[in-house]
């Protein structure tokens, strides 16, 4: 029995190693790095920032009645959708490419308002596809034929630029299998470290747990990491976990990526359609893809979330709350989606700039990146403002060393010990909860596997 327990602990430790790291008290999401990141000296943001900034500036200048969004083309140049020839000339004079379209941003927004006012159907989502000048409505396999027919009728009344699509799997939040932070609300990945000037917090997904959720940072549940002090879900999908110590500590600006390495976060920004991005999560590791839509709406079973970033980056249960970034620039935290990292899928993210503005917090970055002295500590806070990056040139960001106890193999599985909280997975994992609290360690690997199997099934 003793040997069996040791095998379980060793296996759980390996799982936790890909789940997340506690860097000197700073919780960051870890991922399996696909390739070596370039040194800081080799990383540039100038051309990429110009591409995203030019498109956004032109849209702002011309207005929503004459434009319908912008994106980064395959060649890295900004493209702006416009509704008249004069606007197209303005775009070309600014050095960007123009695409004349039939429907303005005002029309696209009006269509989404109509969709939102229709009876809510769980398992549906819609986004503005700037590149095709359409609203794309998706329905997963849980949507009935009657609901599909009713939504199709609503779309037909709006116009032919609303496209209806059926998709495989289910649109769900990703609340399972992540080792970094765990409470009775479920398992999640940590996102980014932020500060309000007085205390430091983990910014993660709102569906991970309600206010009052207790999070732990050790597999015995003896080391309390912090408590959720603010949560917004549905509507939005972000929350703040306040560190018990009040400070994130050294390494607060680094996302661990395995092998003692990490990606240094240098700022925050809003993404651009067509931008190449990276997502890390404690279940599936590091993956990349492109931003395919903005201002997306998803009707999860628990409620509707709006204003999301849509991507074709894969994700799996347990990646909830994990960071979305590119070139070391923070973009969002994982909300939900469908599919997996074997077959692919659609993943939605809560924009970090919107979350920080609502919560009145600032991203923690190194003193060097914040304009202070050299070195990674003490961490400083930085507002949003980094530019978008071109899909052909993007990388996760500059390499940074990972330090701290967790870098030496300390696990980050936490116990479901806060019985005051009631989360979506509480009833399902009640048996495991009793065993964990009663014995103070994981007694049977099959409980963990059963937990994962359940949520993998709900993910589809």
GROMACS .gro file of C-alpha atoms in nm:
model
  460
    1UNK     CA    1   0.000   0.000   0.000
    2UNK     CA    2   0.287   0.236   0.086
    3UNK     CA    3   0.451   0.176  -0.252
    4UNK     CA    4   0.120   0.232  -0.430
    5UNK     CA    5   0.077   0.565  -0.254
    6UNK     CA    6   0.427   0.669  -0.355
    7UNK     CA    7   0.349   0.586  -0.717
    8UNK     CA    8   0.033   0.801  -0.699
    9UNK     CA    9   0.222   1.093  -0.545
   10UNK     CA   10   0.496   1.068  -0.809
   11UNK     CA   11   0.238   1.061  -1.088
   12UNK     CA   12   0.044   1.352  -0.941
   13UNK     CA   13   0.369   1.545  -0.904
   14UNK     CA   14   0.440   1.497  -1.274
   15UNK     CA   15   0.089   1.620  -1.355
   16UNK     CA   16   0.136   1.922  -1.133
   17UNK     CA   17   0.467   1.999  -1.303
   18UNK     CA   18   0.279   2.073  -1.624
   19UNK     CA   19   0.002   2.243  -1.433
   20UNK     CA   20   0.166   2.551  -1.290
   21UNK     CA   21   0.442   2.700  -1.078
   22UNK     CA   22   0.445   2.905  -0.761
   23UNK     CA   23   0.731   3.145  -0.816
   24UNK     CA   24   0.831   3.298  -0.483
   25UNK     CA   25   0.461   3.321  -0.400
   26UNK     CA   26   0.358   3.425  -0.754
   27UNK     CA   27   0.117   3.181  -0.916
   28UNK     CA   28   0.168   3.153  -1.292
   29UNK     CA   29   0.036   2.910  -1.552
   30UNK     CA   30   0.284   2.665  -1.701
   31UNK     CA   31   0.286   2.515  -2.049
   32UNK     CA   32   0.498   2.276  -2.253
   33UNK     CA   33   0.710   2.499  -2.475
   34UNK     CA   34   0.701   2.392  -2.838
   35UNK     CA   35   1.025   2.567  -2.930
   36UNK     CA   36   1.292   2.782  -2.773
   37UNK     CA   37   1.185   3.143  -2.727
   38UNK     CA   38   1.421   3.409  -2.859
   39UNK     CA   39   1.630   3.614  -2.616
   40UNK     CA   40   1.495   3.954  -2.524
   41UNK     CA   41   1.747   4.126  -2.750
   42UNK     CA   42   1.614   3.939  -3.055
   43UNK     CA   43   1.249   4.019  -2.989
   44UNK     CA   44   1.093   4.321  -3.159
   45UNK     CA   45   0.749   4.474  -3.128
   46UNK     CA   46   0.783   4.774  -3.355
   47UNK     CA   47   0.653   4.644  -3.688
   48UNK     CA   48   0.382   4.435  -3.529
   49UNK     CA   49   0.265   4.718  -3.308
   50UNK     CA   50   0.252   4.949  -3.610
   51UNK     CA   51   0.036   4.703  -3.806
   52UNK     CA   52  -0.228   4.667  -3.537
   53UNK     CA   53  -0.215   5.032  -3.437
   54UNK     CA   54  -0.256   5.161  -3.794
   55UNK     CA   55  -0.571   4.958  -3.853
   56UNK     CA   56  -0.728   5.057  -3.523
   57UNK     CA   57  -0.639   5.424  -3.575
   58UNK     CA   58  -0.797   5.428  -3.920
   59UNK     CA   59  -1.116   5.267  -3.791
   60UNK     CA   60  -1.135   5.528  -3.515
   61UNK     CA   61  -1.071   5.812  -3.763
   62UNK     CA   62  -1.327   5.703  -4.023
   63UNK     CA   63  -1.596   5.594  -3.777
   64UNK     CA   64  -1.819   5.290  -3.740
   65UNK     CA   65  -2.061   5.401  -4.014
   66UNK     CA   66  -1.784   5.386  -4.279
   67UNK     CA   67  -1.577   5.093  -4.152
   68UNK     CA   68  -1.639   4.736  -4.040
   69UNK     CA   69  -1.328   4.641  -3.844
   70UNK     CA   70  -0.963   4.578  -3.922
   71UNK     CA   71  -0.731   4.281  -3.917
   72UNK     CA   72  -0.375   4.177  -3.989
   73UNK     CA   73  -0.331   4.018  -4.331
   74UNK     CA   74  -0.123   3.711  -4.402
   75UNK     CA   75   0.161   3.940  -4.510
   76UNK     CA   76   0.155   4.123  -4.177
   77UNK     CA   77   0.001   4.440  -4.322
   78UNK     CA   78  -0.313   4.596  -4.169
   79UNK     CA   79  -0.638   4.559  -4.363
   80UNK     CA   80  -0.938   4.786  -4.301
   81UNK     CA   81  -1.294   4.708  -4.412
   82UNK     CA   82  -1.460   5.023  -4.550
   83UNK     CA   83  -1.798   5.098  -4.704
   84UNK     CA   84  -1.711   5.365  -4.964
   85UNK     CA   85  -1.439   5.454  -5.214
   86UNK     CA   86  -1.334   5.773  -5.038
   87UNK     CA   87  -1.269   5.584  -4.714
   88UNK     CA   88  -1.070   5.329  -4.913
   89UNK     CA   89  -0.845   5.606  -5.047
   90UNK     CA   90  -0.783   5.733  -4.694
   91UNK     CA   91  -0.681   5.384  -4.584
   92UNK     CA   92  -0.442   5.337  -4.877
   93UNK     CA   93  -0.279   5.675  -4.822
   94UNK     CA   94  -0.205   5.566  -4.465
   95UNK     CA   95  -0.017   5.262  -4.596
   96UNK     CA   96  -0.281   5.000  -4.517
   97UNK     CA   97  -0.489   4.784  -4.749
   98UNK     CA   98  -0.859   4.859  -4.795
   99UNK     CA   99  -1.141   4.612  -4.854
  100UNK     CA  100  -1.474   4.758  -4.961
  101UNK     CA  101  -1.764   4.578  -4.791
  102UNK     CA  102  -2.142   4.599  -4.792
  103UNK     CA  103  -2.216   4.627  -4.420
  104UNK     CA  104  -2.076   4.878  -4.173
  105UNK     CA  105  -1.980   4.812  -3.812
  106UNK     CA  106  -2.304   4.977  -3.709
  107UNK     CA  107  -2.500   4.718  -3.908
  108UNK     CA  108  -2.297   4.432  -3.765
  109UNK     CA  109  -2.353   4.556  -3.412
  110UNK     CA  110  -2.724   4.598  -3.476
  111UNK     CA  111  -2.741   4.236  -3.589
  112UNK     CA  112  -2.579   4.115  -3.266
  113UNK     CA  113  -2.823   4.323  -3.062
  114UNK     CA  114  -3.112   4.150  -3.241
  115UNK     CA  115  -2.958   3.809  -3.175
  116UNK     CA  116  -2.909   3.894  -2.810
  117UNK     CA  117  -3.273   4.009  -2.773
  118UNK     CA  118  -3.404   3.676  -2.905
  119UNK     CA  119  -3.480   3.398  -2.653
  120UNK     CA  120  -3.153   3.268  -2.512
  121UNK     CA  121  -3.036   2.928  -2.641
  122UNK     CA  122  -2.759   2.758  -2.442
  123UNK     CA  123  -2.493   2.608  -2.667
  124UNK     CA  124  -2.486   2.894  -2.917
  125UNK     CA  125  -2.230   3.163  -2.991
  126UNK     CA  126  -2.183   3.442  -3.243
  127UNK     CA  127  -1.899   3.663  -3.357
  128UNK     CA  128  -1.830   3.938  -3.608
  129UNK     CA  129  -1.614   3.799  -3.888
  130UNK     CA  130  -1.444   4.115  -4.009
  131UNK     CA  131  -1.271   3.943  -4.299
  132UNK     CA  132  -1.594   3.815  -4.457
  133UNK     CA  133  -1.816   4.101  -4.334
  134UNK     CA  134  -2.058   3.857  -4.172
  135UNK     CA  135  -2.200   3.760  -3.837
  136UNK     CA  136  -2.131   3.391  -3.782
  137UNK     CA  137  -2.372   3.212  -3.548
  138UNK     CA  138  -2.261   2.872  -3.420
  139UNK     CA  139  -2.472   2.607  -3.246
  140UNK     CA  140  -2.323   2.303  -3.075
  141UNK     CA  141  -2.461   1.950  -3.064
  142UNK     CA  142  -2.682   2.024  -2.760
  143UNK     CA  143  -2.902   2.271  -2.952
  144UNK     CA  144  -3.231   2.106  -3.050
  145UNK     CA  145  -3.374   2.110  -3.401
  146UNK     CA  146  -3.656   2.340  -3.286
  147UNK     CA  147  -3.417   2.591  -3.128
  148UNK     CA  148  -3.197   2.577  -3.438
  149UNK     CA  149  -3.499   2.647  -3.658
  150UNK     CA  150  -3.607   2.943  -3.444
  151UNK     CA  151  -3.258   3.094  -3.445
  152UNK     CA  152  -3.234   3.045  -3.821
  153UNK     CA  153  -3.559   3.239  -3.861
  154UNK     CA  154  -3.420   3.526  -3.651
  155UNK     CA  155  -3.103   3.526  -3.864
  156UNK     CA  156  -3.303   3.527  -4.187
  157UNK     CA  157  -3.497   3.834  -4.073
  158UNK     CA  158  -3.171   4.020  -4.005
  159UNK     CA  159  -3.021   3.954  -4.348
  160UNK     CA  160  -2.809   3.723  -4.557
  161UNK     CA  161  -2.488   3.846  -4.391
  162UNK     CA  162  -2.578   3.639  -4.083
  163UNK     CA  163  -2.439   3.290  -4.140
  164UNK     CA  164  -2.562   2.989  -3.941
  165UNK     CA  165  -2.320   2.703  -3.865
  166UNK     CA  166  -2.345   2.378  -3.673
  167UNK     CA  167  -2.036   2.281  -3.475
  168UNK     CA  168  -1.918   1.962  -3.305
  169UNK     CA  169  -1.880   1.924  -2.930
  170UNK     CA  170  -2.024   2.163  -2.673
  171UNK     CA  171  -1.957   2.522  -2.573
  172UNK     CA  172  -1.860   2.495  -2.208
  173UNK     CA  173  -1.640   2.664  -1.953
  174UNK     CA  174  -1.318   2.475  -1.881
  175UNK     CA  175  -1.333   2.389  -1.519
  176UNK     CA  176  -1.151   2.058  -1.477
  177UNK     CA  177  -0.815   1.895  -1.448
  178UNK     CA  178  -0.596   2.195  -1.373
  179UNK     CA  179  -0.346   2.148  -1.095
  180UNK     CA  180  -0.228   2.506  -1.023
  181UNK     CA  181  -0.520   2.628  -0.813
  182UNK     CA  182  -0.804   2.424  -0.671
  183UNK     CA  183  -1.111   2.489  -0.459
  184UNK     CA  184  -1.460   2.348  -0.425
  185UNK     CA  185  -1.561   2.566  -0.719
  186UNK     CA  186  -1.340   2.350  -0.944
  187UNK     CA  187  -0.990   2.332  -1.081
  188UNK     CA  188  -0.850   2.618  -1.289
  189UNK     CA  189  -0.532   2.765  -1.433
  190UNK     CA  190  -0.392   3.088  -1.296
  191UNK     CA  191  -0.380   3.379  -1.539
  192UNK     CA  192  -0.176   3.695  -1.472
  193UNK     CA  193  -0.057   3.873  -1.161
  194UNK     CA  194  -0.206   4.219  -1.106
  195UNK     CA  195  -0.210   4.484  -0.835
  196UNK     CA  196  -0.437   4.761  -0.710
  197UNK     CA  197  -0.139   4.945  -0.560
  198UNK     CA  198  -0.196   4.802  -0.213
  199UNK     CA  199  -0.230   4.428  -0.267
  200UNK     CA  200  -0.147   4.174  -0.538
  201UNK     CA  201  -0.390   3.931  -0.700
  202UNK     CA  202  -0.421   3.652  -0.955
  203UNK     CA  203  -0.647   3.753  -1.244
  204UNK     CA  204  -0.825   3.441  -1.368
  205UNK     CA  205  -1.163   3.331  -1.505
  206UNK     CA  206  -1.480   3.432  -1.321
  207UNK     CA  207  -1.646   3.092  -1.365
  208UNK     CA  208  -1.365   2.928  -1.168
  209UNK     CA  209  -1.538   3.017  -0.844
  210UNK     CA  210  -1.754   3.276  -0.668
  211UNK     CA  211  -1.630   3.537  -0.425
  212UNK     CA  212  -1.512   3.367  -0.108
  213UNK     CA  213  -1.360   3.065  -0.285
  214UNK     CA  214  -1.045   2.946  -0.106
  215UNK     CA  215  -0.743   2.839  -0.314
  216UNK     CA  216  -0.449   2.626  -0.203
  217UNK     CA  217  -0.093   2.587  -0.331
  218UNK     CA  218   0.014   2.252  -0.190
  219UNK     CA  219  -0.110   1.898  -0.229
  220UNK     CA  220  -0.192   1.864   0.142
  221UNK     CA  221  -0.410   2.173   0.152
  222UNK     CA  222  -0.194   2.318   0.431
  223UNK     CA  223  -0.069   2.621   0.237
  224UNK     CA  224  -0.356   2.853   0.154
  225UNK     CA  225  -0.273   3.055  -0.155
  226UNK     CA  226  -0.552   3.309  -0.138
  227UNK     CA  227  -0.922   3.384  -0.166
  228UNK     CA  228  -1.144   3.507  -0.447
  229UNK     CA  229  -1.241   3.860  -0.352
  230UNK     CA  230  -1.419   3.962  -0.672
  231UNK     CA  231  -1.590   3.752  -0.938
  232UNK     CA  232  -1.788   3.847  -1.247
  233UNK     CA  233  -1.967   3.564  -1.430
  234UNK     CA  234  -2.180   3.539  -1.636
  235UNK     CA  235  -2.192   3.863  -1.833
  236UNK     CA  236  -1.814   3.880  -1.815
  237UNK     CA  237  -1.570   3.607  -1.713
  238UNK     CA  238  -1.301   3.735  -1.476
  239UNK     CA  239  -1.215   3.719  -1.107
  240UNK     CA  240  -0.948   3.824  -0.860
  241UNK     CA  241  -0.776   3.588  -0.616
  242UNK     CA  242  -0.604   3.791  -0.345
  243UNK     CA  243  -0.277   3.649  -0.216
  244UNK     CA  244  -0.282   3.568   0.154
  245UNK     CA  245   0.046   3.752   0.197
  246UNK     CA  246  -0.079   4.045  -0.005
  247UNK     CA  247   0.217   4.020  -0.243
  248UNK     CA  248   0.283   3.805  -0.548
  249UNK     CA  249   0.657   3.810  -0.485
  250UNK     CA  250   0.954   3.757  -0.713
  251UNK     CA  251   0.876   3.625  -1.060
  252UNK     CA  252   0.531   3.783  -1.073
  253UNK     CA  253   0.592   3.888  -1.434
  254UNK     CA  254   0.688   3.541  -1.560
  255UNK     CA  255   0.468   3.267  -1.707
  256UNK     CA  256   0.645   2.936  -1.654
  257UNK     CA  257   0.675   2.716  -1.963
  258UNK     CA  258   0.863   2.413  -1.831
  259UNK     CA  259   1.225   2.309  -1.808
  260UNK     CA  260   1.303   2.591  -1.568
  261UNK     CA  261   1.215   2.849  -1.835
  262UNK     CA  262   0.940   3.105  -1.867
  263UNK     CA  263   0.798   3.388  -2.075
  264UNK     CA  264   0.831   3.737  -1.934
  265UNK     CA  265   0.512   3.947  -1.952
  266UNK     CA  266   0.586   4.306  -2.051
  267UNK     CA  267   0.245   4.471  -2.085
  268UNK     CA  268  -0.118   4.431  -2.186
  269UNK     CA  269  -0.313   4.506  -2.503
  270UNK     CA  270  -0.625   4.435  -2.705
  271UNK     CA  271  -0.567   4.181  -2.984
  272UNK     CA  272  -0.633   4.224  -3.355
  273UNK     CA  273  -0.816   3.981  -3.584
  274UNK     CA  274  -0.556   3.773  -3.769
  275UNK     CA  275  -0.297   3.813  -3.492
  276UNK     CA  276  -0.097   3.505  -3.398
  277UNK     CA  277  -0.140   3.430  -3.029
  278UNK     CA  278  -0.032   3.177  -2.768
  279UNK     CA  279  -0.235   3.019  -2.491
  280UNK     CA  280  -0.093   2.828  -2.197
  281UNK     CA  281  -0.289   2.609  -1.963
  282UNK     CA  282  -0.218   2.350  -1.699
  283UNK     CA  283  -0.398   2.071  -1.884
  284UNK     CA  284  -0.285   2.102  -2.245
  285UNK     CA  285   0.027   2.318  -2.223
  286UNK     CA  286   0.128   2.581  -2.476
  287UNK     CA  287  -0.053   2.611  -2.810
  288UNK     CA  288  -0.082   2.880  -3.073
  289UNK     CA  289  -0.326   2.998  -3.336
  290UNK     CA  290  -0.494   3.312  -3.462
  291UNK     CA  291  -0.755   3.557  -3.340
  292UNK     CA  292  -1.061   3.493  -3.556
  293UNK     CA  293  -1.314   3.733  -3.404
  294UNK     CA  294  -1.376   4.002  -3.144
  295UNK     CA  295  -1.677   4.107  -2.935
  296UNK     CA  296  -1.801   3.750  -2.939
  297UNK     CA  297  -2.101   3.626  -2.741
  298UNK     CA  298  -2.121   3.273  -2.596
  299UNK     CA  299  -2.431   3.123  -2.438
  300UNK     CA  300  -2.281   2.880  -2.186
  301UNK     CA  301  -2.514   2.652  -1.989
  302UNK     CA  302  -2.443   2.871  -1.683
  303UNK     CA  303  -2.519   3.198  -1.860
  304UNK     CA  304  -2.423   3.436  -2.140
  305UNK     CA  305  -2.083   3.606  -2.167
  306UNK     CA  306  -2.024   3.891  -2.413
  307UNK     CA  307  -1.727   4.088  -2.547
  308UNK     CA  308  -1.498   3.786  -2.580
  309UNK     CA  309  -1.198   3.719  -2.804
  310UNK     CA  310  -1.254   3.426  -3.043
  311UNK     CA  311  -0.957   3.217  -3.158
  312UNK     CA  312  -0.876   2.887  -3.326
  313UNK     CA  313  -0.627   2.800  -3.052
  314UNK     CA  314  -0.711   2.463  -2.900
  315UNK     CA  315  -0.781   2.416  -2.530
  316UNK     CA  316  -0.906   2.144  -2.299
  317UNK     CA  317  -1.083   2.112  -1.963
  318UNK     CA  318  -0.874   2.266  -1.688
  319UNK     CA  319  -0.724   2.541  -1.904
  320UNK     CA  320  -0.984   2.788  -1.773
  321UNK     CA  321  -0.831   3.111  -1.652
  322UNK     CA  322  -0.497   3.046  -1.822
  323UNK     CA  323  -0.322   3.332  -2.006
  324UNK     CA  324  -0.351   3.437  -2.371
  325UNK     CA  325  -0.049   3.636  -2.487
  326UNK     CA  326   0.188   3.713  -2.775
  327UNK     CA  327   0.536   3.863  -2.779
  328UNK     CA  328   0.514   3.876  -2.402
  329UNK     CA  329   0.204   4.098  -2.419
  330UNK     CA  330  -0.094   3.987  -2.208
  331UNK     CA  331  -0.419   3.968  -2.408
  332UNK     CA  332  -0.676   3.769  -2.209
  333UNK     CA  333  -0.767   3.474  -1.988
  334UNK     CA  334  -0.928   3.152  -2.107
  335UNK     CA  335  -1.306   3.140  -2.079
  336UNK     CA  336  -1.438   2.839  -2.273
  337UNK     CA  337  -1.511   2.687  -2.609
  338UNK     CA  338  -1.534   2.349  -2.777
  339UNK     CA  339  -1.305   2.081  -2.919
  340UNK     CA  340  -0.967   1.967  -2.788
  341UNK     CA  341  -0.599   1.972  -2.880
  342UNK     CA  342  -0.622   1.655  -3.089
  343UNK     CA  343  -0.900   1.762  -3.323
  344UNK     CA  344  -0.885   2.141  -3.274
  345UNK     CA  345  -1.169   2.372  -3.182
  346UNK     CA  346  -1.279   2.724  -3.097
  347UNK     CA  347  -1.164   2.896  -2.779
  348UNK     CA  348  -1.294   3.220  -2.626
  349UNK     CA  349  -1.103   3.455  -2.396
  350UNK     CA  350  -1.196   3.737  -2.162
  351UNK     CA  351  -0.999   4.047  -2.278
  352UNK     CA  352  -0.753   4.143  -2.005
  353UNK     CA  353  -0.781   4.518  -2.068
  354UNK     CA  354  -1.155   4.512  -2.004
  355UNK     CA  355  -1.110   4.303  -1.690
  356UNK     CA  356  -0.837   4.528  -1.549
  357UNK     CA  357  -1.041   4.840  -1.617
  358UNK     CA  358  -1.346   4.695  -1.443
  359UNK     CA  359  -1.142   4.576  -1.146
  360UNK     CA  360  -0.922   4.890  -1.129
  361UNK     CA  361  -0.599   4.689  -1.127
  362UNK     CA  362  -0.274   4.702  -1.323
  363UNK     CA  363  -0.060   4.423  -1.465
  364UNK     CA  364   0.255   4.332  -1.274
  365UNK     CA  365   0.565   4.349  -1.491
  366UNK     CA  366   0.937   4.360  -1.412
  367UNK     CA  367   1.104   4.681  -1.299
  368UNK     CA  368   1.305   4.677  -1.622
  369UNK     CA  369   0.993   4.664  -1.841
  370UNK     CA  370   0.818   4.925  -1.628
  371UNK     CA  371   1.104   5.164  -1.685
  372UNK     CA  372   1.273   5.110  -1.348
  373UNK     CA  373   1.597   4.943  -1.248
  374UNK     CA  374   1.732   4.624  -1.403
  375UNK     CA  375   1.607   4.290  -1.278
  376UNK     CA  376   1.282   4.109  -1.233
  377UNK     CA  377   1.209   4.221  -0.880
  378UNK     CA  378   1.050   4.404  -0.725
  379UNK     CA  379   0.761   4.379  -0.966
  380UNK     CA  380   0.603   4.697  -1.096
  381UNK     CA  381   0.262   4.755  -1.243
  382UNK     CA  382   0.198   4.860  -1.601
  383UNK     CA  383  -0.119   4.966  -1.781
  384UNK     CA  384  -0.241   4.837  -2.116
  385UNK     CA  385  -0.085   4.983  -2.426
  386UNK     CA  386   0.136   4.733  -2.610
  387UNK     CA  387   0.055   4.695  -2.978
  388UNK     CA  388  -0.073   4.395  -3.169
  389UNK     CA  389   0.167   4.154  -3.337
  390UNK     CA  390   0.179   4.021  -3.691
  391UNK     CA  391   0.092   3.653  -3.733
  392UNK     CA  392   0.410   3.577  -3.926
  393UNK     CA  393   0.644   3.733  -3.671
  394UNK     CA  394   0.488   3.656  -3.335
  395UNK     CA  395   0.651   3.448  -3.063
  396UNK     CA  396   0.544   3.378  -2.705
  397UNK     CA  397   0.790   3.635  -2.571
  398UNK     CA  398   1.138   3.674  -2.428
  399UNK     CA  399   1.283   3.388  -2.228
  400UNK     CA  400   1.312   3.423  -1.851
  401UNK     CA  401   1.442   3.192  -1.579
  402UNK     CA  402   1.200   3.023  -1.343
  403UNK     CA  403   1.293   3.032  -0.976
  404UNK     CA  404   1.130   2.932  -0.652
  405UNK     CA  405   1.036   2.615  -0.467
  406UNK     CA  406   0.797   2.493  -0.731
  407UNK     CA  407   1.071   2.499  -0.992
  408UNK     CA  408   1.235   2.217  -0.797
  409UNK     CA  409   0.938   1.985  -0.839
  410UNK     CA  410   0.697   2.089  -0.567
  411UNK     CA  411   0.342   1.993  -0.660
  412UNK     CA  412   0.056   2.237  -0.687
  413UNK     CA  413  -0.244   2.009  -0.641
  414UNK     CA  414  -0.473   2.162  -0.381
  415UNK     CA  415  -0.745   2.018  -0.166
  416UNK     CA  416  -1.115   2.086  -0.203
  417UNK     CA  417  -1.150   2.201   0.155
  418UNK     CA  418  -1.370   2.510   0.150
  419UNK     CA  419  -1.717   2.365   0.206
  420UNK     CA  420  -1.874   2.712   0.203
  421UNK     CA  421  -1.844   2.735  -0.173
  422UNK     CA  422  -2.080   2.568  -0.416
  423UNK     CA  423  -1.944   2.539  -0.772
  424UNK     CA  424  -2.062   2.365  -1.088
  425UNK     CA  425  -1.859   2.053  -1.013
  426UNK     CA  426  -1.931   2.020  -0.641
  427UNK     CA  427  -2.193   1.745  -0.661
  428UNK     CA  428  -1.992   1.547  -0.912
  429UNK     CA  429  -1.675   1.544  -0.706
  430UNK     CA  430  -1.835   1.509  -0.363
  431UNK     CA  431  -1.692   1.159  -0.315
  432UNK     CA  432  -1.341   1.274  -0.392
  433UNK     CA  433  -1.390   1.581  -0.173
  434UNK     CA  434  -1.473   1.367   0.131
  435UNK     CA  435  -1.172   1.145   0.071
  436UNK     CA  436  -0.937   1.439   0.023
  437UNK     CA  437  -1.049   1.627   0.333
  438UNK     CA  438  -1.061   1.320   0.553
  439UNK     CA  439  -0.723   1.172   0.463
  440UNK     CA  440  -0.524   1.493   0.386
  441UNK     CA  441  -0.375   1.335   0.075
  442UNK     CA  442  -0.497   1.175  -0.243
  443UNK     CA  443  -0.582   0.819  -0.150
  444UNK     CA  444  -0.678   0.678  -0.488
  445UNK     CA  445  -0.581   0.777  -0.838
  446UNK     CA  446  -0.908   0.644  -0.976
  447UNK     CA  447  -1.097   0.928  -0.802
  448UNK     CA  448  -0.888   1.184  -0.987
  449UNK     CA  449  -0.935   0.998  -1.315
  450UNK     CA  450  -1.310   0.975  -1.264
  451UNK     CA  451  -1.320   1.351  -1.201
  452UNK     CA  452  -1.127   1.414  -1.522
  453UNK     CA  453  -1.339   1.168  -1.721
  454UNK     CA  454  -1.657   1.345  -1.615
  455UNK     CA  455  -1.543   1.688  -1.719
  456UNK     CA  456  -1.381   1.557  -2.036
  457UNK     CA  457  -1.722   1.417  -2.127
  458UNK     CA  458  -1.896   1.746  -2.054
  459UNK     CA  459  -1.637   1.926  -2.263
  460UNK     CA  460  -1.726   1.700  -2.554
   0.00000   0.00000   0.00000
